PDB file of C-alpha atoms and ligand atoms in Angstrom:
ATOM      1  CA  MET A   1     145.731 146.454 148.708  1.00 60.00           C
ATOM      2  CA  THR A   2     145.903 143.406 146.410  1.00 75.00           C
ATOM      3  CA  GLU A   3     146.320 144.195 142.716  1.00 91.00           C
ATOM      4  CA  ARG A   4     143.154 144.173 140.690  1.00 97.00           C
ATOM      5  CA  ILE A   5     142.774 141.621 137.881  1.00 98.00           C
ATOM      6  CA  LYS A   6     142.969 143.471 134.550  1.00 98.00           C
ATOM      7  CA  ILE A   7     140.266 142.256 132.192  1.00 98.00           C
ATOM      8  CA  VAL A   8     139.412 142.605 128.488  1.00 98.00           C
ATOM      9  CA  ILE A   9     135.879 141.643 127.396  1.00 98.00           C
ATOM     10  CA  ALA A  10     135.209 140.505 123.816  1.00 98.00           C
ATOM     11  CA  GLY A  11     131.600 140.923 122.669  1.00 98.00           C
ATOM     12  CA  PRO A  12     130.614 143.682 125.168  1.00 98.00           C
ATOM     13  CA  ARG A  13     127.439 144.684 123.290  1.00 97.00           C
ATOM     14  CA  GLY A  14     126.113 141.112 123.292  1.00 97.00           C
ATOM     15  CA  ARG A  15     123.576 139.866 125.836  1.00 94.00           C
ATOM     16  CA  MET A  16     126.232 137.932 127.799  1.00 95.00           C
ATOM     17  CA  GLY A  17     128.859 140.605 127.219  1.00 98.00           C
ATOM     18  CA  GLN A  18     126.681 143.317 128.777  1.00 98.00           C
ATOM     19  CA  GLU A  19     126.232 141.202 131.917  1.00 97.00           C
ATOM     20  CA  ALA A  20     129.990 140.609 132.013  1.00 98.00           C
ATOM     21  CA  VAL A  21     130.621 144.381 131.840  1.00 98.00           C
ATOM     22  CA  LYS A  22     128.309 144.839 134.867  1.00 98.00           C
ATOM     23  CA  LEU A  23     130.054 142.011 136.724  1.00 98.00           C
ATOM     24  CA  VAL A  24     133.529 143.427 136.165  1.00 98.00           C
ATOM     25  CA  GLU A  25     132.424 146.948 137.093  1.00 97.00           C
ATOM     26  CA  ASN A  26     130.742 145.728 140.277  1.00 97.00           C
ATOM     27  CA  THR A  27     133.566 143.507 141.500  1.00 97.00           C
ATOM     28  CA  GLU A  28     136.108 145.270 143.651  1.00 96.00           C
ATOM     29  CA  ASN A  29     139.217 143.370 142.578  1.00 97.00           C
ATOM     30  CA  PHE A  30     138.350 143.365 138.836  1.00 98.00           C
ATOM     31  CA  GLN A  31     139.330 146.143 136.438  1.00 98.00           C
ATOM     32  CA  LEU A  32     138.001 146.542 132.878  1.00 98.00           C
ATOM     33  CA  VAL A  33     140.948 147.738 130.784  1.00 98.00           C
ATOM     34  CA  ALA A  34     139.516 147.405 127.243  1.00 98.00           C
ATOM     35  CA  VAL A  35     136.878 145.703 125.124  1.00 98.00           C
ATOM     36  CA  VAL A  36     137.010 144.023 121.724  1.00 98.00           C
ATOM     37  CA  ASP A  37     134.033 144.702 119.498  1.00 98.00           C
ATOM     38  CA  ARG A  38     133.352 144.156 115.798  1.00 97.00           C
ATOM     39  CA  GLN A  39     132.931 147.895 115.262  1.00 96.00           C
ATOM     40  CA  HIS A  40     133.716 151.265 116.912  1.00 97.00           C
ATOM     41  CA  ASN A  41     137.518 151.056 116.925  1.00 98.00           C
ATOM     42  CA  GLY A  42     139.065 153.742 119.154  1.00 97.00           C
ATOM     43  CA  MET A  43     135.811 154.769 120.854  1.00 98.00           C
ATOM     44  CA  LYS A  44     135.111 154.452 124.587  1.00 98.00           C
ATOM     45  CA  LEU A  45     132.809 151.736 125.902  1.00 98.00           C
ATOM     46  CA  ALA A  46     130.426 154.359 127.348  1.00 97.00           C
ATOM     47  CA  ASP A  47     129.970 155.730 123.792  1.00 97.00           C
ATOM     48  CA  ILE A  48     128.620 152.411 122.509  1.00 97.00           C
ATOM     49  CA  LEU A  49     126.857 150.979 125.583  1.00 97.00           C
ATOM     50  CA  GLU A  50     124.405 153.174 127.416  1.00 95.00           C
ATOM     51  CA  THR A  51     124.369 151.033 130.588  1.00 94.00           C
ATOM     52  CA  THR A  52     127.930 152.018 131.518  1.00 96.00           C
ATOM     53  CA  GLN A  53     130.142 155.052 132.133  1.00 95.00           C
ATOM     54  CA  SER A  54     133.274 153.013 131.422  1.00 96.00           C
ATOM     55  CA  GLN A  55     136.067 154.792 129.609  1.00 97.00           C
ATOM     56  CA  ALA A  56     137.661 151.483 128.564  1.00 98.00           C
ATOM     57  CA  LYS A  57     138.890 151.703 124.979  1.00 98.00           C
ATOM     58  CA  VAL A  58     137.205 149.767 122.178  1.00 98.00           C
ATOM     59  CA  TYR A  59     139.390 147.717 119.816  1.00 98.00           C
ATOM     60  CA  THR A  60     138.288 145.812 116.750  1.00 98.00           C
ATOM     61  CA  ASP A  61     141.531 143.883 116.552  1.00 97.00           C
ATOM     62  CA  MET A  62     142.556 141.703 119.476  1.00 97.00           C
ATOM     63  CA  GLU A  63     146.269 141.755 118.649  1.00 98.00           C
ATOM     64  CA  ASP A  64     146.147 145.549 118.558  1.00 98.00           C
ATOM     65  CA  CYS A  65     144.417 145.440 121.957  1.00 98.00           C
ATOM     66  CA  PHE A  66     147.026 143.204 123.592  1.00 98.00           C
ATOM     67  CA  GLN A  67     149.891 145.206 122.069  1.00 98.00           C
ATOM     68  CA  ASN A  68     148.539 148.377 123.670  1.00 98.00           C
ATOM     69  CA  GLU A  69     146.896 147.254 126.922  1.00 98.00           C
ATOM     70  CA  GLN A  70     148.195 145.326 129.910  1.00 97.00           C
ATOM     71  CA  ALA A  71     145.703 142.536 130.506  1.00 98.00           C
ATOM     72  CA  ASP A  72     145.613 139.473 132.757  1.00 98.00           C
ATOM     73  CA  VAL A  73     142.370 137.887 131.573  1.00 98.00           C
ATOM     74  CA  LEU A  74     140.216 137.849 128.439  1.00 98.00           C
ATOM     75  CA  ILE A  75     136.504 137.113 128.875  1.00 98.00           C
ATOM     76  CA  ASP A  76     135.212 135.968 125.485  1.00 98.00           C
ATOM     77  CA  LEU A  77     131.464 135.950 124.801  1.00 98.00           C
ATOM     78  CA  THR A  78     131.221 136.098 121.022  1.00 97.00           C
ATOM     79  CA  THR A  79     130.659 133.457 118.322  1.00 94.00           C
ATOM     80  CA  PRO A  80     132.370 130.064 117.828  1.00 91.00           C
ATOM     81  CA  GLU A  81     134.703 131.100 114.957  1.00 92.00           C
ATOM     82  CA  THR A  82     135.653 134.403 116.565  1.00 96.00           C
ATOM     83  CA  GLY A  83     135.962 132.944 120.057  1.00 97.00           C
ATOM     84  CA  TYR A  84     138.426 130.342 118.857  1.00 97.00           C
ATOM     85  CA  VAL A  85     140.681 132.943 117.190  1.00 97.00           C
ATOM     86  CA  HIS A  86     140.404 135.239 120.224  1.00 98.00           C
ATOM     87  CA  THR A  87     141.341 132.447 122.640  1.00 98.00           C
ATOM     88  CA  LYS A  88     144.382 131.520 120.559  1.00 98.00           C
ATOM     89  CA  THR A  89     145.471 135.138 120.301  1.00 98.00           C
ATOM     90  CA  ALA A  90     145.085 135.695 124.048  1.00 98.00           C
ATOM     91  CA  LEU A  91     147.222 132.655 124.893  1.00 98.00           C
ATOM     92  CA  THR A  92     149.847 133.778 122.372  1.00 98.00           C
ATOM     93  CA  TYR A  93     150.042 137.144 124.145  1.00 98.00           C
ATOM     94  CA  GLY A  94     150.224 135.571 127.617  1.00 98.00           C
ATOM     95  CA  VAL A  95     146.649 136.546 128.545  1.00 98.00           C
ATOM     96  CA  ARG A  96     144.471 133.947 130.294  1.00 98.00           C
ATOM     97  CA  PRO A  97     141.150 133.306 128.511  1.00 98.00           C
ATOM     98  CA  VAL A  98     137.823 132.702 130.288  1.00 98.00           C
ATOM     99  CA  VAL A  99     135.629 131.526 127.448  1.00 98.00           C
ATOM    100  CA  GLY A 100     131.851 131.282 127.576  1.00 95.00           C
ATOM    101  CA  THR A 101     131.518 131.102 123.819  1.00 91.00           C
ATOM    102  CA  THR A 102     130.250 127.668 122.840  1.00 84.00           C
ATOM    103  CA  GLY A 103     130.516 125.555 119.700  1.00 86.00           C
ATOM    104  CA  PHE A 104     134.254 124.772 119.445  1.00 91.00           C
ATOM    105  CA  SER A 105     135.134 121.536 117.647  1.00 92.00           C
ATOM    106  CA  LYS A 106     137.112 118.720 119.318  1.00 91.00           C
ATOM    107  CA  GLU A 107     140.141 119.593 117.174  1.00 96.00           C
ATOM    108  CA  GLU A 108     139.941 123.269 118.147  1.00 96.00           C
ATOM    109  CA  LEU A 109     139.702 122.354 121.837  1.00 96.00           C
ATOM    110  CA  GLN A 110     142.727 120.072 121.531  1.00 97.00           C
ATOM    111  CA  GLU A 111     144.727 122.779 119.777  1.00 98.00           C
ATOM    112  CA  LEU A 112     143.875 125.281 122.518  1.00 98.00           C
ATOM    113  CA  ARG A 113     144.722 122.691 125.190  1.00 98.00           C
ATOM    114  CA  ASN A 114     148.159 122.179 123.607  1.00 98.00           C
ATOM    115  CA  LEU A 115     148.798 125.903 123.344  1.00 98.00           C
ATOM    116  CA  ALA A 116     147.801 126.560 126.987  1.00 98.00           C
ATOM    117  CA  GLU A 117     150.106 123.760 128.095  1.00 98.00           C
ATOM    118  CA  GLU A 118     152.979 125.039 125.966  1.00 98.00           C
ATOM    119  CA  LYS A 119     152.535 128.559 127.373  1.00 98.00           C
ATOM    120  CA  GLU A 120     151.834 127.217 130.900  1.00 97.00           C
ATOM    121  CA  LEU A 121     148.793 129.479 131.081  1.00 98.00           C
ATOM    122  CA  GLY A 122     145.376 128.931 132.596  1.00 98.00           C
ATOM    123  CA  CYS A 123     142.462 128.802 130.158  1.00 98.00           C
ATOM    124  CA  ILE A 124     138.884 128.059 131.203  1.00 98.00           C
ATOM    125  CA  ILE A 125     136.332 127.082 128.576  1.00 96.00           C
ATOM    126  CA  ALA A 126     132.924 126.603 130.148  1.00 94.00           C
ATOM    127  CA  PRO A 127     129.930 125.602 128.028  1.00 85.00           C
ATOM    128  CA  ASN A 128     127.756 126.664 130.957  1.00 89.00           C
ATOM    129  CA  PHE A 129     128.593 129.137 133.696  1.00 95.00           C
ATOM    130  CA  ALA A 130     125.370 128.535 135.672  1.00 94.00           C
ATOM    131  CA  ILE A 131     126.162 126.668 138.889  1.00 92.00           C
ATOM    132  CA  GLY A 132     122.754 124.911 138.822  1.00 94.00           C
ATOM    133  CA  ALA A 133     123.508 123.544 135.362  1.00 95.00           C
ATOM    134  CA  ILE A 134     126.820 122.147 136.584  1.00 94.00           C
ATOM    135  CA  LEU A 135     125.010 120.367 139.424  1.00 94.00           C
ATOM    136  CA  MET A 136     122.485 118.978 136.904  1.00 96.00           C
ATOM    137  CA  MET A 137     125.394 117.546 134.892  1.00 95.00           C
ATOM    138  CA  LYS A 138     127.009 116.017 137.975  1.00 94.00           C
ATOM    139  CA  PHE A 139     123.702 114.490 139.145  1.00 97.00           C
ATOM    140  CA  SER A 140     123.148 113.124 135.611  1.00 98.00           C
ATOM    141  CA  GLN A 141     126.542 111.473 135.703  1.00 97.00           C
ATOM    142  CA  MET A 142     125.657 109.845 139.035  1.00 97.00           C
ATOM    143  CA  ALA A 143     122.275 108.655 137.755  1.00 98.00           C
ATOM    144  CA  ALA A 144     123.706 107.156 134.555  1.00 98.00           C
ATOM    145  CA  LYS A 145     125.330 104.341 136.507  1.00 97.00           C
ATOM    146  CA  TYR A 146     121.885 103.071 137.547  1.00 97.00           C
ATOM    147  CA  PHE A 147     119.838 104.407 134.586  1.00 97.00           C
ATOM    148  CA  PRO A 148     121.836 103.724 131.406  1.00 97.00           C
ATOM    149  CA  ASP A 149     118.896 104.723 129.156  1.00 98.00           C
ATOM    150  CA  THR A 150     118.804 108.479 128.861  1.00 98.00           C
ATOM    151  CA  GLU A 151     117.797 111.248 126.473  1.00 98.00           C
ATOM    152  CA  ILE A 152     118.774 114.906 126.736  1.00 98.00           C
ATOM    153  CA  ILE A 153     116.427 117.688 125.684  1.00 98.00           C
ATOM    154  CA  GLU A 154     118.070 121.104 125.543  1.00 98.00           C
ATOM    155  CA  MET A 155     115.991 124.221 124.886  1.00 98.00           C
ATOM    156  CA  HIS A 156     117.360 127.614 123.894  1.00 97.00           C
ATOM    157  CA  HIS A 157     116.345 130.942 122.337  1.00 96.00           C
ATOM    158  CA  ASP A 158     116.150 130.903 118.548  1.00 97.00           C
ATOM    159  CA  GLN A 159     119.195 133.150 118.046  1.00 94.00           C
ATOM    160  CA  LYS A 160     121.578 130.433 119.229  1.00 93.00           C
ATOM    161  CA  LEU A 161     123.982 129.417 116.458  1.00 91.00           C
ATOM    162  CA  ASP A 162     125.228 125.985 117.541  1.00 92.00           C
ATOM    163  CA  ALA A 163     123.248 122.790 118.125  1.00 96.00           C
ATOM    164  CA  PRO A 164     123.314 120.748 120.205  1.00 96.00           C
ATOM    165  CA  SER A 165     124.288 123.148 122.986  1.00 93.00           C
ATOM    166  CA  GLY A 166     127.724 122.878 124.561  1.00 89.00           C
ATOM    167  CA  THR A 167     126.010 121.990 127.838  1.00 92.00           C
ATOM    168  CA  ALA A 168     124.144 119.077 126.241  1.00 96.00           C
ATOM    169  CA  VAL A 169     127.348 117.730 124.685  1.00 93.00           C
ATOM    170  CA  LYS A 170     129.211 118.122 127.966  1.00 90.00           C
ATOM    171  CA  THR A 171     126.373 116.371 129.846  1.00 95.00           C
ATOM    172  CA  ALA A 172     126.508 113.486 127.359  1.00 97.00           C
ATOM    173  CA  GLU A 173     130.291 113.243 127.759  1.00 94.00           C
ATOM    174  CA  MET A 174     129.970 113.077 131.555  1.00 94.00           C
ATOM    175  CA  ILE A 175     127.156 110.513 131.361  1.00 98.00           C
ATOM    176  CA  LYS A 176     129.258 108.396 128.996  1.00 98.00           C
ATOM    177  CA  GLU A 177     131.927 108.024 131.679  1.00 97.00           C
ATOM    178  CA  ASN A 178     129.430 106.215 133.966  1.00 97.00           C
ATOM    179  CA  ARG A 179     127.071 104.562 131.482  1.00 97.00           C
ATOM    180  CA  ALA A 180     127.420 101.059 130.065  1.00 93.00           C
ATOM    181  CA  HIS A 181     127.620 101.653 126.317  1.00 94.00           C
ATOM    182  CA  HIS A 182     124.643 100.486 124.273  1.00 95.00           C
ATOM    183  CA  GLN A 183     122.430 101.670 121.425  1.00 96.00           C
ATOM    184  CA  GLN A 184     119.113 102.855 122.837  1.00 96.00           C
ATOM    185  CA  GLY A 185     115.674 102.327 121.345  1.00 94.00           C
ATOM    186  CA  HIS A 186     114.411  99.442 119.231  1.00 95.00           C
ATOM    187  CA  GLU A 187     117.057  97.883 117.011  1.00 94.00           C
ATOM    188  CA  ASP A 188     114.676  98.102 114.030  1.00 96.00           C
ATOM    189  CA  GLU A 189     113.491 101.674 114.680  1.00 95.00           C
ATOM    190  CA  LYS A 190     113.214 103.894 111.584  1.00 96.00           C
ATOM    191  CA  GLU A 191     112.738 107.631 111.263  1.00 96.00           C
ATOM    192  CA  THR A 192     109.848 108.462 108.945  1.00 97.00           C
ATOM    193  CA  LEU A 193     110.844 112.119 109.292  1.00 97.00           C
ATOM    194  CA  GLN A 194     114.597 112.760 109.320  1.00 96.00           C
ATOM    195  CA  GLY A 195     115.916 113.916 112.684  1.00 96.00           C
ATOM    196  CA  ALA A 196     112.891 112.720 114.655  1.00 97.00           C
ATOM    197  CA  ARG A 197     115.067 110.719 117.062  1.00 97.00           C
ATOM    198  CA  GLY A 198     117.562 113.547 117.575  1.00 97.00           C
ATOM    199  CA  ALA A 199     121.353 113.366 117.467  1.00 98.00           C
ATOM    200  CA  ASP A 200     123.099 110.119 118.383  1.00 97.00           C
ATOM    201  CA  TYR A 201     125.848 110.393 120.993  1.00 97.00           C
ATOM    202  CA  ASP A 202     127.305 107.023 121.962  1.00 97.00           C
ATOM    203  CA  GLY A 203     123.878 105.416 121.538  1.00 97.00           C
ATOM    204  CA  MET A 204     121.929 108.021 123.538  1.00 97.00           C
ATOM    205  CA  ARG A 205     119.883 110.834 121.986  1.00 98.00           C
ATOM    206  CA  ILE A 206     120.129 114.613 122.197  1.00 98.00           C
ATOM    207  CA  HIS A 207     117.247 116.863 121.087  1.00 98.00           C
ATOM    208  CA  SER A 208     117.600 120.608 120.462  1.00 98.00           C
ATOM    209  CA  VAL A 209     114.615 122.936 120.769  1.00 98.00           C
ATOM    210  CA  ARG A 210     114.929 126.558 119.513  1.00 98.00           C
ATOM    211  CA  LEU A 211     112.135 129.005 120.383  1.00 98.00           C
ATOM    212  CA  PRO A 212     111.828 132.731 121.060  1.00 98.00           C
ATOM    213  CA  GLY A 213     111.171 133.401 124.729  1.00 96.00           C
ATOM    214  CA  LEU A 214     113.519 130.709 125.979  1.00 97.00           C
ATOM    215  CA  VAL A 215     116.926 131.473 127.523  1.00 94.00           C
ATOM    216  CA  ALA A 216     118.796 128.229 128.387  1.00 94.00           C
ATOM    217  CA  HIS A 217     117.044 125.132 129.704  1.00 97.00           C
ATOM    218  CA  GLN A 218     117.837 121.436 129.810  1.00 98.00           C
ATOM    219  CA  GLN A 219     116.133 118.237 130.881  1.00 98.00           C
ATOM    220  CA  VAL A 220     117.911 114.934 131.274  1.00 98.00           C
ATOM    221  CA  LEU A 221     115.437 112.050 131.230  1.00 98.00           C
ATOM    222  CA  PHE A 222     116.309 108.607 132.530  1.00 98.00           C
ATOM    223  CA  GLY A 223     114.061 105.609 131.980  1.00 98.00           C
ATOM    224  CA  ALA A 224     114.098 102.153 133.544  1.00 97.00           C
ATOM    225  CA  GLU A 225     111.556  99.400 134.155  1.00 96.00           C
ATOM    226  CA  GLY A 226     108.495 101.039 135.751  1.00 98.00           C
ATOM    227  CA  GLN A 227     110.147 104.382 136.532  1.00 98.00           C
ATOM    228  CA  THR A 228     111.605 107.554 135.078  1.00 98.00           C
ATOM    229  CA  LEU A 229     113.839 110.208 136.592  1.00 98.00           C
ATOM    230  CA  THR A 230     113.931 113.767 135.242  1.00 98.00           C
ATOM    231  CA  LEU A 231     116.606 116.319 136.070  1.00 98.00           C
ATOM    232  CA  ARG A 232     115.911 119.857 134.891  1.00 98.00           C
ATOM    233  CA  HIS A 233     117.704 123.170 135.037  1.00 97.00           C
ATOM    234  CA  ASP A 234     116.472 126.580 133.836  1.00 97.00           C
ATOM    235  CA  SER A 235     118.411 129.778 133.326  1.00 95.00           C
ATOM    236  CA  PHE A 236     115.799 132.541 133.155  1.00 95.00           C
ATOM    237  CA  ASN A 237     118.248 135.336 132.400  1.00 94.00           C
ATOM    238  CA  ARG A 238     121.907 135.853 131.569  1.00 92.00           C
ATOM    239  CA  ALA A 239     122.746 137.138 135.034  1.00 93.00           C
ATOM    240  CA  SER A 240     122.466 133.478 136.083  1.00 94.00           C
ATOM    241  CA  PHE A 241     125.794 132.811 134.339  1.00 95.00           C
ATOM    242  CA  MET A 242     127.827 135.544 136.015  1.00 97.00           C
ATOM    243  CA  SER A 243     128.632 133.808 139.312  1.00 93.00           C
ATOM    244  CA  GLY A 244     130.439 131.178 137.228  1.00 95.00           C
ATOM    245  CA  VAL A 245     132.311 133.831 135.229  1.00 97.00           C
ATOM    246  CA  LYS A 246     133.426 135.470 138.502  1.00 97.00           C
ATOM    247  CA  ILE A 247     134.693 132.195 139.976  1.00 96.00           C
ATOM    248  CA  SER A 248     136.517 131.454 136.700  1.00 97.00           C
ATOM    249  CA  VAL A 249     138.322 134.815 136.595  1.00 98.00           C
ATOM    250  CA  GLU A 250     139.363 134.426 140.237  1.00 96.00           C
ATOM    251  CA  THR A 251     140.558 130.851 139.722  1.00 97.00           C
ATOM    252  CA  ILE A 252     142.321 131.198 136.380  1.00 97.00           C
ATOM    253  CA  MET A 253     145.207 133.219 137.812  1.00 94.00           C
ATOM    254  CA  SER A 254     146.447 130.106 139.636  1.00 96.00           C
ATOM    255  CA  LEU A 255     146.011 127.627 136.736  1.00 97.00           C
ATOM    256  CA  ASP A 256     148.671 126.630 134.195  1.00 97.00           C
ATOM    257  CA  SER A 257     146.637 124.555 131.733  1.00 98.00           C
ATOM    258  CA  LEU A 258     143.258 124.399 130.005  1.00 98.00           C
ATOM    259  CA  VAL A 259     140.166 123.416 131.985  1.00 97.00           C
ATOM    260  CA  TYR A 260     137.053 122.489 130.019  1.00 93.00           C
ATOM    261  CA  GLY A 261     133.940 122.761 132.174  1.00 91.00           C
ATOM    262  CA  LEU A 262     133.238 124.654 135.372  1.00 92.00           C
ATOM    263  CA  GLU A 263     132.697 121.393 137.265  1.00 89.00           C
ATOM    264  CA  HIS A 264     136.477 120.952 137.430  1.00 92.00           C
ATOM    265  CA  ILE A 265     137.009 124.151 139.398  1.00 92.00           C
ATOM    266  CA  LEU A 266     133.948 124.065 141.680  1.00 86.00           C
ATOM    267  CA  VAL A 267     134.895 122.563 145.040  1.00 74.00           C
TER     268      VAL A 267
HETATM  269  P1  LIG B   1     124.923 137.745 121.329  1.00 59.29           P
HETATM  270  O1  LIG B   1     123.952 138.571 122.098  1.00 59.29           O
HETATM  271  O2  LIG B   1     124.657 137.454 119.891  1.00 59.29           O
HETATM  272  O3  LIG B   1     126.348 138.442 121.463  1.00 59.29           O
HETATM  273  C1  LIG B   1     127.468 138.071 120.725  1.00 59.29           C
HETATM  274  C2  LIG B   1     128.317 139.307 120.578  1.00 59.29           C
HETATM  275  O4  LIG B   1     129.565 138.944 119.983  1.00 59.29           O
HETATM  276  C3  LIG B   1     127.673 140.369 119.673  1.00 59.29           C
HETATM  277  O5  LIG B   1     127.731 141.632 120.311  1.00 59.29           O
HETATM  278  C4  LIG B   1     128.567 140.337 118.428  1.00 59.29           C
HETATM  279  O6  LIG B   1     128.648 141.584 117.773  1.00 59.29           O
HETATM  280  C5  LIG B   1     129.889 139.981 119.070  1.00 59.29           C
HETATM  281  N1  LIG B   1     130.876 139.550 118.087  1.00 59.29           N
HETATM  282  C6  LIG B   1     130.732 138.733 117.027  1.00 59.29           C
HETATM  283  N2  LIG B   1     131.884 138.647 116.336  1.00 59.29           N
HETATM  284  C7  LIG B   1     132.760 139.450 116.975  1.00 59.29           C
HETATM  285  C8  LIG B   1     134.114 139.822 116.749  1.00 59.29           C
HETATM  286  N3  LIG B   1     134.778 139.370 115.686  1.00 59.29           N
HETATM  287  N4  LIG B   1     134.720 140.652 117.621  1.00 59.29           N
HETATM  288  C9  LIG B   1     134.066 141.125 118.692  1.00 59.29           C
HETATM  289  N5  LIG B   1     132.770 140.849 118.958  1.00 59.29           N
HETATM  290  C10 LIG B   1     132.139 140.022 118.092  1.00 59.29           C
HETATM  291  O7  LIG B   1     125.130 136.314 122.024  1.00 59.29           O
HETATM  292  P2  LIG B   1     125.067 135.961 123.575  1.00 59.29           P
HETATM  293  O8  LIG B   1     123.741 135.416 123.919  1.00 59.29           O
HETATM  294  O9  LIG B   1     125.618 137.082 124.363  1.00 59.29           O
HETATM  295  O10 LIG B   1     126.099 134.747 123.622  1.00 59.29           O
HETATM  296  C11 LIG B   1     127.475 134.919 123.318  1.00 59.29           C
HETATM  297  C12 LIG B   1     128.166 133.567 123.367  1.00 59.29           C
HETATM  298  O11 LIG B   1     128.078 133.024 124.683  1.00 59.29           O
HETATM  299  C13 LIG B   1     127.542 132.503 122.437  1.00 59.29           C
HETATM  300  O12 LIG B   1     128.555 131.683 121.926  1.00 59.29           O
HETATM  301  C14 LIG B   1     126.643 131.705 123.369  1.00 59.29           C
HETATM  302  O13 LIG B   1     126.444 130.382 122.915  1.00 59.29           O
HETATM  303  C15 LIG B   1     127.487 131.741 124.625  1.00 59.29           C
HETATM  304  N6  LIG B   1     126.771 131.541 125.882  1.00 59.29           N
HETATM  305  C16 LIG B   1     127.470 130.898 126.846  1.00 59.29           C
HETATM  306  C17 LIG B   1     126.910 130.701 128.080  1.00 59.29           C
HETATM  307  C18 LIG B   1     127.732 130.011 129.133  1.00 59.29           C
HETATM  308  O14 LIG B   1     127.256 129.875 130.254  1.00 59.29           O
HETATM  309  N7  LIG B   1     128.924 129.559 128.817  1.00 59.29           N
HETATM  310  C19 LIG B   1     125.625 131.168 128.351  1.00 59.29           C
HETATM  311  C20 LIG B   1     124.941 131.866 127.347  1.00 59.29           C
HETATM  312  C21 LIG B   1     125.535 132.056 126.103  1.00 59.29           C
HETATM  313  P3  LIG B   1     127.518 142.042 116.687  1.00 59.29           P
HETATM  314  O15 LIG B   1     126.375 142.508 117.527  1.00 59.29           O
HETATM  315  O16 LIG B   1     128.177 143.139 115.919  1.00 59.29           O
HETATM  316  O17 LIG B   1     127.197 140.854 115.861  1.00 59.29           O
END
């Protein structure tokens, strides 16, 4: 029998974290060895999460966790500040991070990239684990060559902390690689209400909508003479992200550097 991949989940009570617990429990070659929560140090996961019988121990301190548990992979689904510290700590302890937490700065990403390289450890940071969203980004990149005028509208639930979404930023970065740079809109355009034209990324615009009832949705609109093209992806629940988490955990064991974006590991 092949050895199971030993996993720690950070943020297990969160909406994504709960789905990740189910994924790990329902995947034959995955083993949940511990969780890192903000509270409940020393308790068992089953004591704090009624959807599981797991006896995995709860830690509030990640270093404490890695000093006491043998882990191969950390799945982090917390908040930007915490996720960054967790990812650094995991790499320092030789544990490979699969990070769904969004909102890291460019400098933070570079620092994590350097650390992963120095440690020769795989690290996957994916702003979006939904396979359909990855395809939307790839199709957008293709379209940008022929439709250089584009605006991104991302729509999320109103509890999301970062804006624009990591997916929107990643989409813009991929579009930029294929799009002739120019400033969109009228050269004399003025906002009579600040923010009306959205955020400016390399001359294209990103708009962030936050409403209760939404999960994670994005449209990429392309406009050209006499035609528009709209690409849209919707995640209706957080289970939609778990196939990407599973692929990441399986792939990370054979990586020795940081990969930013699931599109780089989907073949
Ligand atoms: P959520 O429901 O608010 O869950 C976040 C969890 O993190 C909460 O349980 C929170 O605990 C916990 N947490 C905060 N600080 C912590 C710490 N220091 N140690 C341990 N746990 C800590 O949010 P969510 O919707 O699950 O999203 C989680 C993250 O995933 C966000 O960054 C979100 O943007 C991202 N996300 C990524 C994808 C993707 O595909 N990559 C998809 C959806 C969401 P408390 O309850 O005590 O505050």
